[in-house]
Amino acid sequence: MSQTLNVAVLPGDGIGPEVTREALRVLRAAARWRECELNLSSYAVGGNALDRYGVPLPEATRQACQAADAVLLGAIGGPKWDSNTGDLRCEAALLGLRKLLGVYANLRPVYVHSALAARSPLGQDRVAGADILIVRELTGGIYFGAPRALRLQGTKRLGLNTMVYTEEEVARIARVAFTWARRRSGHVTSVDKANVLECSQLWRTVVGEVHAEEFPDVTLSHLYVDNAAMQLVLHPRAFDVILTGNLFGDILSDLAATLPGSLGLLPSASVGATVGLFEPVHGSAPDIVGQGRANPIGAILSAAMMLETLSEEAAARQVRRAVNLTLDQGIVTPDLGGTASTTTVGEAICEVAFGRHPAHAI
Ligand code: IPM
Ligand code: MG
């Protein structure tokens, strides 16, 4: 961050603003630590954008995101907008943003910190030390495939979606997974449904080709998605990088969130083009809004992934180290069995990572 860093901030709905506030606290402290300039501007997205502008992804938000160096998003959606359909669904904003920015690679790390393993519903012995990176294809597959429809066929209703991948789409996400595996433990598990779907047969073939031609030093295995779900629960430590398509990655990443015991811990980075999108994996959690109970760690670790993507590895490391220390000390929100508030956790992480600074408006 030797230069000025421009971040478009999309706090969103529900607990989104609460956790984003803590992620910004950490980003500001990181910028001070690095003595660089940080420009933060907030924009509407999701339900609050629907209320104010009638659309979930307003033009001003689209333009700001495209012009920024990175986008930090909180969470979107809530009961108020649940009955919206089509382009007026909150989810449409998220999918639209991913497509707009061209962020085809969604990185979802799942690490089971020792202090949390005991809380995992899967049992401490099974999950302690599990360290997985899910690399999910994010701008293709059945989420975006055409044709798609919800219509009448004669007098009967019909719903239609298309799972489609081109070989270029598979090859580029495979390269992301193999490249990460080289920086980690050197193993990729590619997950598909090649015993049934042609789309998956292409996936498996192309992943194998990219492996053989460009990454022979990395080890590769293939699993069918149903078996992968079972293996994730039974032997989570056997995984390093999981490479998979949009729909399977959506499902497996929520499943993997059971390993550390709370969805609130998990960050994500969506990258691949010029501007990255960084957001916690959790949703807007309408049931706990405004209570100061939301776990900010997913958002804070998303900010750390932003720092890392912007070549600020040292600052990212400080944040991760601070998160681990506060977990060790039991400074955690109620989802992890603690009594600390969202703000207390954010302040503690900030102070451990970058030292004490005079408070100022966030
Ligand atoms: C996720 C979410 C989104 C997805 C929804 C909110 C559209 O579940 O990021 O995992 O399905 O991709
Ligand atoms: Mg999901």
Short mmCIF file of N, CA and C in Angstrom, two decimals, residues 112-177:
data_model
loop_
_atom_site.label_atom_id
_atom_site.label_comp_id
_atom_site.label_asym_id
_atom_site.label_seq_id
_atom_site.Cartn_x
_atom_site.Cartn_y
_atom_site.Cartn_z
N VAL A 112 -9.44 -24.69 11.10
CA VAL A 112 -9.98 -25.00 12.42
C VAL A 112 -8.93 -24.70 13.48
N HIS A 113 -9.07 -23.55 14.09
CA HIS A 113 -8.18 -23.13 15.16
C HIS A 113 -8.36 -24.06 16.36
N SER A 114 -7.24 -24.37 17.04
CA SER A 114 -7.31 -25.37 18.10
C SER A 114 -8.30 -24.99 19.21
N ALA A 115 -8.39 -23.67 19.49
CA ALA A 115 -9.29 -23.25 20.57
C ALA A 115 -10.76 -23.51 20.20
N LEU A 116 -11.03 -23.73 18.92
CA LEU A 116 -12.42 -23.91 18.50
C LEU A 116 -12.78 -25.35 18.23
N ALA A 117 -11.76 -26.19 18.06
CA ALA A 117 -12.03 -27.57 17.63
C ALA A 117 -13.01 -28.26 18.57
N ALA A 118 -12.90 -27.97 19.86
CA ALA A 118 -13.76 -28.63 20.84
C ALA A 118 -15.23 -28.30 20.62
N ARG A 119 -15.49 -27.17 20.01
CA ARG A 119 -16.87 -26.75 19.79
C ARG A 119 -17.47 -27.34 18.52
N SER A 120 -16.65 -27.93 17.67
CA SER A 120 -17.16 -28.41 16.40
C SER A 120 -18.16 -29.54 16.61
N PRO A 121 -19.29 -29.48 15.93
CA PRO A 121 -20.26 -30.57 16.05
C PRO A 121 -19.70 -31.90 15.56
N LEU A 122 -18.58 -31.84 14.84
CA LEU A 122 -18.01 -33.08 14.29
C LEU A 122 -17.01 -33.73 15.24
N GLY A 123 -16.68 -33.03 16.33
CA GLY A 123 -15.76 -33.63 17.31
C GLY A 123 -14.34 -33.17 17.11
N GLN A 124 -13.71 -32.83 18.24
CA GLN A 124 -12.38 -32.24 18.26
C GLN A 124 -11.33 -33.07 17.51
N ASP A 125 -11.32 -34.39 17.77
CA ASP A 125 -10.25 -35.22 17.19
C ASP A 125 -10.30 -35.23 15.68
N ARG A 126 -11.49 -35.11 15.16
CA ARG A 126 -11.65 -35.19 13.71
C ARG A 126 -11.25 -33.88 13.03
N VAL A 127 -11.55 -32.75 13.64
CA VAL A 127 -11.41 -31.49 12.91
C VAL A 127 -10.18 -30.67 13.28
N ALA A 128 -9.58 -30.92 14.47
CA ALA A 128 -8.47 -30.06 14.91
C ALA A 128 -7.38 -30.01 13.85
N GLY A 129 -6.98 -28.82 13.47
CA GLY A 129 -5.90 -28.65 12.50
C GLY A 129 -6.34 -28.71 11.05
N ALA A 130 -7.61 -28.98 10.79
CA ALA A 130 -8.07 -29.00 9.39
C ALA A 130 -7.81 -27.63 8.77
N ASP A 131 -7.31 -27.63 7.55
CA ASP A 131 -6.90 -26.38 6.89
C ASP A 131 -7.17 -26.54 5.39
N ILE A 132 -8.30 -26.00 4.97
CA ILE A 132 -8.78 -26.26 3.60
C ILE A 132 -8.98 -24.94 2.87
N LEU A 133 -8.66 -24.92 1.59
CA LEU A 133 -9.01 -23.76 0.76
C LEU A 133 -9.98 -24.23 -0.32
N ILE A 134 -11.21 -23.75 -0.25
CA ILE A 134 -12.16 -24.08 -1.31
C ILE A 134 -12.01 -23.04 -2.43
N VAL A 135 -11.73 -23.53 -3.62
CA VAL A 135 -11.65 -22.66 -4.80
C VAL A 135 -12.89 -22.94 -5.65
N ARG A 136 -13.82 -22.03 -5.57
CA ARG A 136 -15.13 -22.21 -6.22
C ARG A 136 -15.22 -21.34 -7.47
N GLU A 137 -15.58 -21.94 -8.59
CA GLU A 137 -15.82 -21.15 -9.81
C GLU A 137 -17.05 -20.30 -9.54
N LEU A 138 -17.00 -19.00 -9.90
CA LEU A 138 -18.04 -18.10 -9.40
C LEU A 138 -18.86 -17.36 -10.45
N THR A 139 -18.45 -17.39 -11.69
CA THR A 139 -19.22 -16.60 -12.67
C THR A 139 -19.79 -17.45 -13.80
N GLY A 140 -19.82 -18.79 -13.59
CA GLY A 140 -20.35 -19.66 -14.63
C GLY A 140 -21.21 -20.75 -14.03
N GLY A 141 -21.28 -21.87 -14.76
CA GLY A 141 -22.04 -23.02 -14.27
C GLY A 141 -23.53 -22.76 -14.25
N ILE A 142 -24.23 -23.51 -13.44
CA ILE A 142 -25.69 -23.48 -13.45
C ILE A 142 -26.25 -22.15 -12.92
N TYR A 143 -25.42 -21.39 -12.19
CA TYR A 143 -25.88 -20.09 -11.69
C TYR A 143 -26.18 -19.12 -12.84
N PHE A 144 -25.43 -19.26 -13.92
CA PHE A 144 -25.56 -18.27 -15.00
C PHE A 144 -25.94 -18.89 -16.34
N GLY A 145 -25.99 -20.23 -16.43
CA GLY A 145 -26.20 -20.90 -17.71
C GLY A 145 -27.54 -20.56 -18.36
N ALA A 146 -27.55 -20.48 -19.68
CA ALA A 146 -28.78 -20.26 -20.44
C ALA A 146 -29.03 -21.50 -21.30
N PRO A 147 -30.29 -21.88 -21.57
CA PRO A 147 -31.48 -21.15 -21.15
C PRO A 147 -31.82 -21.37 -19.68
N ARG A 148 -32.57 -20.41 -19.13
CA ARG A 148 -33.14 -20.54 -17.80
C ARG A 148 -34.56 -19.99 -17.88
N ALA A 149 -35.46 -20.59 -17.12
CA ALA A 149 -36.86 -20.15 -17.23
C ALA A 149 -37.67 -20.66 -16.06
N LEU A 150 -38.74 -19.91 -15.78
CA LEU A 150 -39.79 -20.35 -14.86
C LEU A 150 -41.07 -19.94 -15.56
N ARG A 151 -41.74 -20.91 -16.18
CA ARG A 151 -42.85 -20.53 -17.05
C ARG A 151 -43.86 -21.65 -17.17
N LEU A 152 -44.88 -21.37 -17.94
CA LEU A 152 -45.88 -22.39 -18.23
C LEU A 152 -45.49 -23.14 -19.49
N GLN A 153 -45.71 -24.47 -19.43
CA GLN A 153 -45.59 -25.27 -20.65
C GLN A 153 -46.96 -25.90 -20.85
N GLY A 154 -47.70 -25.34 -21.78
CA GLY A 154 -49.12 -25.72 -21.85
C GLY A 154 -49.80 -25.21 -20.60
N THR A 155 -50.40 -26.12 -19.85
CA THR A 155 -51.08 -25.70 -18.63
C THR A 155 -50.24 -25.99 -17.38
N LYS A 156 -49.09 -26.64 -17.58
CA LYS A 156 -48.26 -27.04 -16.43
C LYS A 156 -47.05 -26.11 -16.28
N ARG A 157 -46.61 -25.92 -15.02
CA ARG A 157 -45.46 -25.06 -14.78
C ARG A 157 -44.15 -25.81 -14.99
N LEU A 158 -43.13 -25.08 -15.41
CA LEU A 158 -41.83 -25.68 -15.67
C LEU A 158 -40.72 -24.75 -15.16
N GLY A 159 -39.72 -25.34 -14.50
CA GLY A 159 -38.54 -24.59 -14.08
C GLY A 159 -37.33 -25.16 -14.80
N LEU A 160 -36.47 -24.29 -15.31
CA LEU A 160 -35.38 -24.77 -16.15
C LEU A 160 -34.08 -24.01 -15.87
N ASN A 161 -33.00 -24.75 -15.63
CA ASN A 161 -31.68 -24.13 -15.57
C ASN A 161 -30.69 -24.99 -16.33
N THR A 162 -29.56 -24.40 -16.68
CA THR A 162 -28.59 -25.10 -17.51
C THR A 162 -27.22 -25.08 -16.84
N MET A 163 -26.64 -26.26 -16.65
CA MET A 163 -25.27 -26.28 -16.14
C MET A 163 -24.33 -26.37 -17.33
N VAL A 164 -23.52 -25.35 -17.50
CA VAL A 164 -22.64 -25.32 -18.67
C VAL A 164 -21.28 -24.74 -18.29
N TYR A 165 -20.21 -25.40 -18.73
CA TYR A 165 -18.86 -24.85 -18.60
C TYR A 165 -18.11 -25.00 -19.92
N THR A 166 -17.40 -23.97 -20.32
CA THR A 166 -16.51 -24.09 -21.47
C THR A 166 -15.14 -24.55 -20.97
N GLU A 167 -14.33 -25.05 -21.88
CA GLU A 167 -13.02 -25.52 -21.42
C GLU A 167 -12.15 -24.37 -20.91
N GLU A 168 -12.34 -23.16 -21.47
CA GLU A 168 -11.56 -22.01 -20.97
C GLU A 168 -11.94 -21.69 -19.53
N GLU A 169 -13.23 -21.76 -19.24
CA GLU A 169 -13.67 -21.46 -17.87
C GLU A 169 -13.10 -22.46 -16.87
N VAL A 170 -13.07 -23.73 -17.27
CA VAL A 170 -12.54 -24.75 -16.36
C VAL A 170 -11.03 -24.58 -16.19
N ALA A 171 -10.34 -24.33 -17.31
CA ALA A 171 -8.88 -24.25 -17.25
C ALA A 171 -8.43 -23.09 -16.37
N ARG A 172 -9.11 -21.94 -16.47
CA ARG A 172 -8.62 -20.78 -15.70
C ARG A 172 -8.85 -20.95 -14.20
N ILE A 173 -9.96 -21.57 -13.81
CA ILE A 173 -10.18 -21.78 -12.36
C ILE A 173 -9.26 -22.90 -11.86
N ALA A 174 -8.99 -23.88 -12.73
CA ALA A 174 -8.07 -24.95 -12.33
C ALA A 174 -6.68 -24.36 -12.05
N ARG A 175 -6.25 -23.42 -12.87
CA ARG A 175 -4.93 -22.79 -12.66
C ARG A 175 -4.88 -22.07 -11.32
N VAL A 176 -5.98 -21.42 -10.95
CA VAL A 176 -6.02 -20.74 -9.65
C VAL A 176 -5.83 -21.76 -8.53
N ALA A 177 -6.54 -22.88 -8.62
CA ALA A 177 -6.45 -23.90 -7.56
C ALA A 177 -5.05 -24.50 -7.49
#
